[in-house]
Amino acid sequence: MTTHDDKYFKFTLTKDHSVGLYNTVVDDVYHSIYGALEEAQEKFIEPLDFVNNFSNQNHIRVLDICYGIGYNTKALLKKIIQTKYKGKVYIDVLEYDKNLVTISPFVKDTLFKTYPEISYILSYSFLKQIYENRNNVNLIMSDRNNRKFFEPFYCSLMKKYYYLGYSYNPQSKYNSFLHNIYYHCISQRIKKPLKSFKLNNFILTPYFDDARKTIKALTNKYDIIFLDAFTPSKLPTLWSLEFFNELFRLSSPNCILVTYSNSVAIRHAMVDSGFFTGKLFDKDNRHCGTIASANADLIKNKLDDYDVGLMHTKAGIYYRDNDLSSSAQKIIERYEKEKSESNLISSSQFIKKHKTEKNLCHNMI
Ligand SMILES: C[S@@+](CC[C@H](N)C(=O)[O-])C[C@H]1O[C@@H](n2cnc3c(N)ncnc32)[C@H](O)[C@@H]1O
């Protein structure tokens, strides 16, 4: 019981006290060190303007691409609970790492004390998968280096049920494991839980495969899409024009897609897929991502002439992945080749030209 296959990720505590991860293979962080939960809140939830854009709908369909340990979904659930949204919420979870999804209800995320129902919703939704992956879940959670990154309640519960060999009974989700969680998270802590909050309004469906493969088979139209893939230059597989074409196909007319990336090439791929695209700013007015929609009215800070100009420089060349199955290396090679053979001006030339023209205009006034 000393080894398990989670060594490709390492836990860390981020500055808002939620747990973050680092991937040793991709050499990239899953979350901002400034706060995993705060990042989800700022970059993925605030831009949705949930109350104005979604609270009147009788159901909401969400696509969480690259769920990881679920901060974007968790932060959205928090928003839904806060705003007392009463409709059904369908969340399709795309993540090829089953370990992450199945530990996600149990990770310390600072929400447990104030919104314990969130971890219950996740435990309830992923119960079957947690059971199937119980060996890894238990190994990850019981590793003494990891233990501090999980809620103590869940550590002891997992230990107890793992060794007792709790069994998942598909006929009744309310088996004793879940019942313990329900008791701890809901009935003991929330007064009149079923009146204030309908737990069965939340339908989360995990898909454990390459998101490119999953997406081709999806047919629903989504109202909200989170795209939280690793940095494009490190893993471009979920940032190609062809991937955005699929996202556009899956967008409802008022769908909002949000991502943390500010990349010119990514925005260009979104625009060429049919999306209206805009910039996101954090509370200090710094760029913090991109928003896209088929409905131009939902984009507050639209791309301006300067942004569009940049798209038509070498920096705006996007990744290509014709049949959505190329390796990351192949995608990068094709991209590098296209860039080296391109006659477009470089972004630095464009910026210089833009500054000169701006100064000229300024001097003429
Ligand atoms: C930056 S992290 C996302 C963090 C996540 N949103 C969270 O709250 O923890 C990127 C995630 O994408 C997953 N991933 C990367 N490429 C993928 C692919 N092609 N298909 C599905 N999941 C992928 C990784 O396993 C990782 O969990």
Short mmCIF file of C-alpha atoms and ligand atoms in Angstrom, two decimals:
data_model
loop_
_atom_site.label_atom_id
_atom_site.label_comp_id
_atom_site.label_asym_id
_atom_site.label_seq_id
_atom_site.Cartn_x
_atom_site.Cartn_y
_atom_site.Cartn_z
CA MET A 1 0.00 0.00 0.00
CA THR A 2 2.95 2.31 -0.36
CA THR A 3 2.65 3.14 -4.04
CA HIS A 4 -0.19 4.38 -6.13
CA ASP A 5 -0.40 5.90 -9.55
CA ASP A 6 -1.14 9.50 -8.54
CA LYS A 7 2.52 10.54 -8.60
CA TYR A 8 1.96 12.60 -11.76
CA PHE A 9 0.20 15.19 -9.62
CA LYS A 10 1.24 16.87 -6.43
CA PHE A 11 -0.94 18.68 -3.93
CA THR A 12 -0.20 22.16 -2.65
CA LEU A 13 -2.11 24.64 -0.54
CA THR A 14 -3.01 27.83 -2.42
CA LYS A 15 -3.25 31.28 -0.86
CA ASP A 16 -7.03 31.17 -0.32
CA HIS A 17 -6.52 27.88 1.60
CA SER A 18 -8.07 25.76 -1.12
CA VAL A 19 -6.01 22.85 -2.40
CA GLY A 20 -4.15 23.22 -5.69
CA LEU A 21 -2.36 20.73 -7.93
CA TYR A 22 0.74 20.61 -10.06
CA ASN A 23 1.17 18.15 -12.93
CA THR A 24 4.71 16.77 -13.14
CA VAL A 25 4.29 15.34 -16.66
CA VAL A 26 2.83 18.40 -18.38
CA ASP A 27 4.91 20.62 -16.06
CA ASP A 28 1.94 22.88 -15.48
CA VAL A 29 -0.23 23.95 -12.57
CA TYR A 30 -3.89 22.99 -12.46
CA HIS A 31 -4.73 26.06 -10.38
CA SER A 32 -3.41 29.51 -9.59
CA ILE A 33 -1.21 29.57 -6.49
CA TYR A 34 -3.13 32.71 -5.48
CA GLY A 35 -6.20 30.63 -4.81
CA ALA A 36 -7.77 27.72 -6.64
CA LEU A 37 -11.30 28.53 -5.57
CA GLU A 38 -10.83 32.27 -5.91
CA GLU A 39 -9.55 31.76 -9.45
CA ALA A 40 -12.65 29.75 -10.35
CA GLN A 41 -14.83 32.43 -8.87
CA GLU A 42 -13.11 35.31 -10.62
CA LYS A 43 -12.37 33.82 -14.03
CA PHE A 44 -15.26 31.42 -14.54
CA ILE A 45 -18.24 32.46 -12.41
CA GLU A 46 -18.22 36.28 -12.26
CA PRO A 47 -18.15 36.62 -16.07
CA LEU A 48 -21.37 34.60 -16.38
CA ASP A 49 -23.42 37.34 -14.70
CA PHE A 50 -25.55 34.44 -13.51
CA VAL A 51 -28.49 36.38 -12.09
CA ASN A 52 -29.08 38.43 -15.23
CA ASN A 53 -28.32 35.75 -17.78
CA PHE A 54 -29.54 32.47 -16.30
CA SER A 55 -31.76 32.83 -13.26
CA ASN A 56 -34.97 32.96 -15.35
CA GLN A 57 -34.30 29.74 -17.22
CA ASN A 58 -36.13 26.65 -16.02
CA HIS A 59 -33.05 24.54 -16.54
CA ILE A 60 -29.36 25.11 -17.18
CA ARG A 61 -27.02 22.84 -19.07
CA VAL A 62 -23.32 23.16 -18.29
CA LEU A 63 -20.26 21.66 -19.93
CA ASP A 64 -17.26 21.63 -17.58
CA ILE A 65 -14.30 20.79 -19.82
CA CYS A 66 -11.26 19.76 -17.77
CA TYR A 67 -13.08 19.30 -14.49
CA GLY A 68 -9.91 18.34 -12.54
CA ILE A 69 -10.96 18.46 -8.89
CA GLY A 70 -13.98 20.50 -9.81
CA TYR A 71 -13.46 24.08 -8.68
CA ASN A 72 -15.43 25.59 -11.54
CA THR A 73 -18.38 23.31 -10.94
CA LYS A 74 -18.11 23.85 -7.17
CA ALA A 75 -18.01 27.62 -7.55
CA LEU A 76 -21.01 27.47 -9.89
CA LEU A 77 -22.94 25.31 -7.41
CA LYS A 78 -22.14 27.88 -4.74
CA LYS A 79 -23.55 30.62 -6.96
CA ILE A 80 -26.66 28.56 -7.68
CA ILE A 81 -27.24 27.93 -3.99
CA GLN A 82 -26.62 31.58 -3.09
CA THR A 83 -29.06 32.83 -5.70
CA LYS A 84 -31.68 30.21 -4.75
CA TYR A 85 -32.01 29.08 -8.35
CA LYS A 86 -34.86 26.55 -8.45
CA GLY A 87 -34.49 24.93 -11.89
CA LYS A 88 -32.74 21.74 -12.90
CA VAL A 89 -28.99 21.93 -13.38
CA TYR A 90 -27.31 19.46 -15.72
CA ILE A 91 -23.53 19.44 -15.60
CA ASP A 92 -21.55 17.28 -18.01
CA VAL A 93 -18.09 16.74 -16.58
CA LEU A 94 -15.29 16.12 -19.11
CA GLU A 95 -12.06 14.89 -17.55
CA TYR A 96 -9.81 12.02 -18.57
CA ASP A 97 -8.37 11.58 -15.09
CA LYS A 98 -10.78 9.47 -13.07
CA ASN A 99 -8.65 9.85 -9.93
CA LEU A 100 -9.24 13.60 -9.83
CA VAL A 101 -12.98 13.42 -10.29
CA THR A 102 -13.40 10.70 -7.69
CA ILE A 103 -11.41 12.54 -5.03
CA SER A 104 -13.01 15.90 -5.85
CA PRO A 105 -15.84 15.72 -3.27
CA PHE A 106 -13.34 15.10 -0.48
CA VAL A 107 -10.62 17.69 -1.19
CA LYS A 108 -10.29 20.65 1.19
CA ASP A 109 -11.72 23.59 -0.68
CA THR A 110 -12.92 26.02 2.04
CA LEU A 111 -16.54 25.46 0.99
CA PHE A 112 -17.14 22.49 3.25
CA LYS A 113 -18.10 24.50 6.31
CA THR A 114 -20.38 26.98 4.60
CA TYR A 115 -21.75 24.91 1.71
CA PRO A 116 -21.51 21.27 2.79
CA GLU A 117 -24.26 20.37 0.32
CA ILE A 118 -21.80 20.88 -2.55
CA SER A 119 -19.61 18.00 -1.46
CA TYR A 120 -22.74 15.93 -0.93
CA ILE A 121 -23.94 16.63 -4.47
CA LEU A 122 -20.56 15.55 -5.83
CA SER A 123 -20.39 12.41 -3.65
CA TYR A 124 -23.92 11.51 -4.68
CA SER A 125 -23.24 12.11 -8.37
CA PHE A 126 -19.95 10.24 -8.54
CA LEU A 127 -20.77 7.46 -6.09
CA LYS A 128 -20.58 4.68 -8.66
CA GLN A 129 -17.25 5.96 -10.00
CA ILE A 130 -15.87 6.41 -6.48
CA TYR A 131 -16.75 2.84 -5.75
CA GLU A 132 -15.15 1.57 -8.97
CA ASN A 133 -12.00 3.56 -8.25
CA ARG A 134 -12.00 2.96 -4.48
CA ASN A 135 -8.49 1.46 -4.42
CA ASN A 136 -6.93 4.59 -5.87
CA VAL A 137 -9.19 6.96 -3.92
CA ASN A 138 -8.22 5.25 -0.70
CA LEU A 139 -4.51 5.15 -1.57
CA ILE A 140 -4.45 8.83 -2.48
CA MET A 141 -6.38 9.91 0.59
CA SER A 142 -4.53 7.70 3.04
CA ASP A 143 -1.04 8.67 1.84
CA ARG A 144 0.37 10.52 4.80
CA ASN A 145 1.72 13.30 2.58
CA ASN A 146 -1.73 13.89 1.14
CA ARG A 147 -3.93 13.54 4.18
CA LYS A 148 -3.81 17.21 5.14
CA PHE A 149 -5.31 18.13 1.77
CA PHE A 150 -8.56 16.30 2.47
CA GLU A 151 -11.43 17.01 4.83
CA PRO A 152 -10.77 14.98 8.00
CA PHE A 153 -14.40 13.84 8.03
CA TYR A 154 -13.93 12.21 4.64
CA CYS A 155 -10.54 10.70 5.53
CA SER A 156 -12.03 8.81 8.44
CA LEU A 157 -15.16 7.87 6.51
CA MET A 158 -13.16 6.55 3.57
CA LYS A 159 -10.90 4.60 5.90
CA LYS A 160 -13.86 3.03 7.65
CA TYR A 161 -15.74 2.13 4.50
CA TYR A 162 -12.75 1.05 2.52
CA TYR A 163 -11.72 -1.49 5.08
CA LEU A 164 -15.25 -2.61 5.75
CA GLY A 165 -15.61 -2.96 2.00
CA TYR A 166 -18.63 -0.72 1.50
CA SER A 167 -20.64 -1.80 -1.44
CA TYR A 168 -22.30 0.32 -4.07
CA ASN A 169 -25.82 -0.77 -4.66
CA PRO A 170 -27.18 0.64 -7.89
CA GLN A 171 -30.75 0.04 -6.72
CA SER A 172 -30.40 2.48 -3.90
CA LYS A 173 -27.97 5.36 -3.96
CA TYR A 174 -28.71 6.07 -0.37
CA ASN A 175 -26.46 3.33 0.86
CA SER A 176 -24.75 3.72 4.12
CA PHE A 177 -21.65 5.54 2.82
CA LEU A 178 -23.76 8.21 1.24
CA HIS A 179 -26.10 8.24 4.17
CA ASN A 180 -23.24 9.15 6.45
CA ILE A 181 -22.34 12.03 4.17
CA TYR A 182 -25.96 13.09 3.94
CA TYR A 183 -26.29 13.07 7.68
CA HIS A 184 -23.06 15.01 8.20
CA CYS A 185 -23.43 17.49 5.34
CA ILE A 186 -27.15 18.00 5.01
CA SER A 187 -29.55 16.91 7.68
CA GLN A 188 -27.31 17.82 10.60
CA ARG A 189 -26.31 21.19 9.21
CA ILE A 190 -29.03 22.56 6.99
CA LYS A 191 -32.41 23.29 8.49
CA LYS A 192 -35.30 22.01 6.39
CA PRO A 193 -32.90 20.97 3.64
CA LEU A 194 -35.44 19.58 1.23
CA LYS A 195 -37.62 22.66 1.43
CA SER A 196 -34.86 25.13 0.77
CA PHE A 197 -32.93 23.05 -1.67
CA LYS A 198 -33.88 20.23 -3.99
CA LEU A 199 -30.91 17.91 -4.15
CA ASN A 200 -32.28 15.95 -7.06
CA ASN A 201 -32.26 19.10 -9.19
CA PHE A 202 -28.57 18.50 -9.80
CA ILE A 203 -27.61 15.98 -12.44
CA LEU A 204 -23.86 15.62 -12.91
CA THR A 205 -22.58 13.20 -15.55
CA PRO A 206 -18.87 12.39 -15.77
CA TYR A 207 -17.16 11.39 -19.04
CA PHE A 208 -13.73 9.89 -18.51
CA ASP A 209 -12.15 10.19 -21.90
CA ASP A 210 -10.20 12.59 -24.05
CA ALA A 211 -12.56 15.57 -24.17
CA ARG A 212 -12.09 15.68 -27.96
CA LYS A 213 -13.59 12.24 -28.30
CA THR A 214 -16.40 12.91 -25.84
CA ILE A 215 -17.33 16.17 -27.46
CA LYS A 216 -17.83 14.65 -30.91
CA ALA A 217 -20.52 12.38 -29.49
CA LEU A 218 -22.39 15.06 -27.51
CA THR A 219 -25.60 16.47 -28.95
CA ASN A 220 -27.04 18.65 -26.17
CA LYS A 221 -26.95 22.41 -26.43
CA TYR A 222 -25.16 23.99 -23.48
CA ASP A 223 -25.86 27.30 -21.76
CA ILE A 224 -22.52 27.51 -20.00
CA ILE A 225 -19.17 26.11 -21.13
CA PHE A 226 -16.06 26.19 -18.93
CA LEU A 227 -12.81 25.55 -20.78
CA ASP A 228 -10.01 25.06 -18.27
CA ALA A 229 -7.39 23.05 -20.18
CA PHE A 230 -3.66 23.22 -19.47
CA THR A 231 -1.67 26.14 -20.96
CA PRO A 232 -2.07 26.04 -24.77
CA SER A 233 1.68 26.06 -25.50
CA LYS A 234 2.17 23.08 -23.15
CA LEU A 235 -0.83 21.03 -24.23
CA PRO A 236 -2.61 22.47 -27.29
CA THR A 237 -5.03 19.56 -27.77
CA LEU A 238 -8.10 21.38 -26.45
CA TRP A 239 -7.39 24.72 -28.08
CA SER A 240 -7.57 24.01 -31.81
CA LEU A 241 -9.90 25.62 -34.35
CA GLU A 242 -11.58 22.22 -34.79
CA PHE A 243 -12.25 21.93 -31.06
CA PHE A 244 -13.85 25.39 -30.98
CA ASN A 245 -15.94 24.43 -34.03
CA GLU A 246 -17.36 21.60 -31.92
CA LEU A 247 -17.98 23.94 -28.97
CA PHE A 248 -19.82 26.32 -31.26
CA ARG A 249 -21.96 23.42 -32.50
CA LEU A 250 -22.84 22.60 -28.88
CA SER A 251 -23.66 26.17 -27.84
CA SER A 252 -27.23 27.27 -27.18
CA PRO A 253 -28.09 30.67 -28.72
CA ASN A 254 -27.31 32.40 -25.41
CA CYS A 255 -24.49 30.15 -24.32
CA ILE A 256 -21.55 31.72 -22.53
CA LEU A 257 -18.13 30.12 -22.90
CA VAL A 258 -15.41 31.22 -20.48
CA THR A 259 -11.74 30.43 -20.27
CA TYR A 260 -8.75 31.85 -18.43
CA SER A 261 -6.67 32.18 -21.61
CA ASN A 262 -5.91 35.64 -23.03
CA SER A 263 -4.04 34.24 -26.01
CA VAL A 264 -4.51 36.04 -29.32
CA ALA A 265 -4.40 32.72 -31.18
CA ILE A 266 -7.10 31.22 -28.98
CA ARG A 267 -9.35 34.23 -29.48
CA HIS A 268 -8.74 34.05 -33.21
CA ALA A 269 -9.78 30.37 -33.26
CA MET A 270 -12.94 31.25 -31.32
CA VAL A 271 -13.82 34.04 -33.74
CA ASP A 272 -13.22 31.82 -36.79
CA SER A 273 -15.50 29.19 -35.22
CA GLY A 274 -18.35 31.69 -35.18
CA PHE A 275 -18.17 33.03 -31.63
CA PHE A 276 -18.40 36.68 -30.66
CA THR A 277 -15.50 37.12 -28.33
CA GLY A 278 -14.52 39.52 -25.58
CA LYS A 279 -11.98 40.22 -22.87
CA LEU A 280 -12.32 39.51 -19.18
CA PHE A 281 -10.82 41.69 -16.47
CA ASP A 282 -10.19 40.92 -12.81
CA LYS A 283 -10.98 43.25 -9.92
CA ASP A 284 -7.66 45.07 -10.47
CA ASN A 285 -8.54 45.59 -14.11
CA ARG A 286 -5.97 43.12 -15.38
CA HIS A 287 -6.75 40.76 -18.28
CA CYS A 288 -7.89 37.46 -16.84
CA GLY A 289 -9.44 35.51 -19.67
CA THR A 290 -11.80 35.39 -22.58
CA ILE A 291 -15.56 35.15 -22.95
CA ALA A 292 -17.34 33.93 -26.06
CA SER A 293 -20.94 33.54 -27.18
CA ALA A 294 -23.05 33.16 -30.30
CA ASN A 295 -24.97 36.17 -29.00
CA ALA A 296 -22.97 39.41 -29.37
CA ASP A 297 -25.15 41.16 -26.76
CA LEU A 298 -23.72 38.93 -24.03
CA ILE A 299 -20.19 40.20 -24.60
CA LYS A 300 -19.46 43.27 -22.51
CA ASN A 301 -15.84 44.05 -23.41
CA LYS A 302 -15.72 43.19 -27.10
CA LEU A 303 -12.39 42.83 -28.87
CA ASP A 304 -11.35 46.19 -30.30
CA ASP A 305 -9.48 47.05 -33.53
CA TYR A 306 -6.16 46.55 -31.80
CA ASP A 307 -7.09 43.02 -30.64
CA VAL A 308 -8.44 42.14 -34.06
CA GLY A 309 -5.29 43.56 -35.68
CA LEU A 310 -3.15 41.33 -33.46
CA MET A 311 -5.13 38.31 -34.61
CA HIS A 312 -3.82 38.92 -38.11
CA THR A 313 -0.19 38.73 -37.06
CA LYS A 314 1.89 35.62 -36.48
CA ALA A 315 0.66 35.61 -32.89
CA GLY A 316 -2.85 34.97 -34.18
CA ILE A 317 -1.98 31.70 -35.90
CA TYR A 318 -3.99 29.01 -34.15
CA TYR A 319 -3.60 25.31 -33.53
CA ARG A 320 -5.08 22.81 -35.99
CA ASP A 321 -6.23 19.29 -35.28
CA ASN A 322 -8.22 18.16 -38.34
CA ASP A 323 -9.90 15.03 -37.00
CA LEU A 324 -9.55 15.94 -33.31
CA SER A 325 -7.18 13.10 -32.61
CA SER A 326 -3.65 14.38 -33.35
CA SER A 327 -1.02 14.09 -30.65
CA ALA A 328 0.07 17.27 -28.87
CA GLN A 329 3.46 16.95 -30.54
CA LYS A 330 1.92 16.74 -34.04
CA ILE A 331 -0.26 19.77 -33.33
CA ILE A 332 2.75 21.78 -32.16
CA GLU A 333 4.87 20.71 -35.16
CA ARG A 334 2.16 21.78 -37.59
CA TYR A 335 1.72 25.07 -35.75
CA GLU A 336 5.48 25.81 -35.74
CA LYS A 337 5.72 25.01 -39.45
CA GLU A 338 2.80 27.27 -40.31
CA LYS A 339 4.31 30.04 -38.25
CA SER A 340 7.76 29.76 -39.81
CA GLU A 341 6.32 29.73 -43.35
CA SER A 342 3.86 32.56 -42.71
CA ASN A 343 4.20 35.96 -44.41
CA LEU A 344 2.24 37.68 -41.65
CA ILE A 345 3.97 40.39 -39.65
CA SER A 346 5.08 39.60 -36.12
CA SER A 347 3.07 40.86 -33.18
CA SER A 348 5.97 43.11 -32.08
CA GLN A 349 6.05 44.77 -35.54
CA PHE A 350 2.29 45.26 -35.30
CA ILE A 351 2.50 46.75 -31.81
CA LYS A 352 5.27 49.13 -32.91
CA LYS A 353 3.26 50.22 -35.95
CA HIS A 354 0.15 50.67 -33.83
CA LYS A 355 2.03 52.83 -31.30
CA THR A 356 3.51 55.01 -34.03
CA GLU A 357 0.09 55.52 -35.64
CA LYS A 358 -1.42 56.33 -32.26
CA ASN A 359 1.30 58.88 -31.52
CA LEU A 360 0.81 60.46 -34.94
CA CYS A 361 -2.94 60.78 -34.31
CA HIS A 362 -2.25 62.18 -30.88
CA ASN A 363 0.20 64.79 -32.26
CA MET A 364 -2.32 65.87 -34.88
CA ILE A 365 -4.98 66.66 -32.25
C1 LIG B 1 -5.79 23.19 -15.67
S1 LIG B 1 -6.44 21.67 -15.12
C2 LIG B 1 -8.11 22.06 -14.77
C3 LIG B 1 -8.38 22.29 -13.31
C4 LIG B 1 -9.81 22.08 -12.95
N1 LIG B 1 -10.76 22.90 -13.65
C5 LIG B 1 -10.05 22.12 -11.44
O1 LIG B 1 -10.91 22.86 -10.97
O2 LIG B 1 -9.38 21.39 -10.74
C6 LIG B 1 -6.60 20.79 -16.64
C7 LIG B 1 -7.35 19.46 -16.51
O3 LIG B 1 -7.61 18.97 -17.82
C8 LIG B 1 -7.48 17.57 -17.85
N2 LIG B 1 -7.23 17.27 -19.28
C9 LIG B 1 -6.16 17.66 -20.00
N3 LIG B 1 -6.30 17.25 -21.28
C10 LIG B 1 -7.50 16.62 -21.36
C11 LIG B 1 -8.20 15.99 -22.41
N4 LIG B 1 -7.70 15.94 -23.65
N5 LIG B 1 -9.40 15.45 -22.15
C12 LIG B 1 -9.93 15.50 -20.91
N6 LIG B 1 -9.30 16.07 -19.85
C13 LIG B 1 -8.10 16.63 -20.09
C14 LIG B 1 -6.34 17.30 -16.88
O4 LIG B 1 -6.40 15.99 -16.36
C15 LIG B 1 -6.58 18.36 -15.83
O5 LIG B 1 -7.35 17.86 -14.78
#
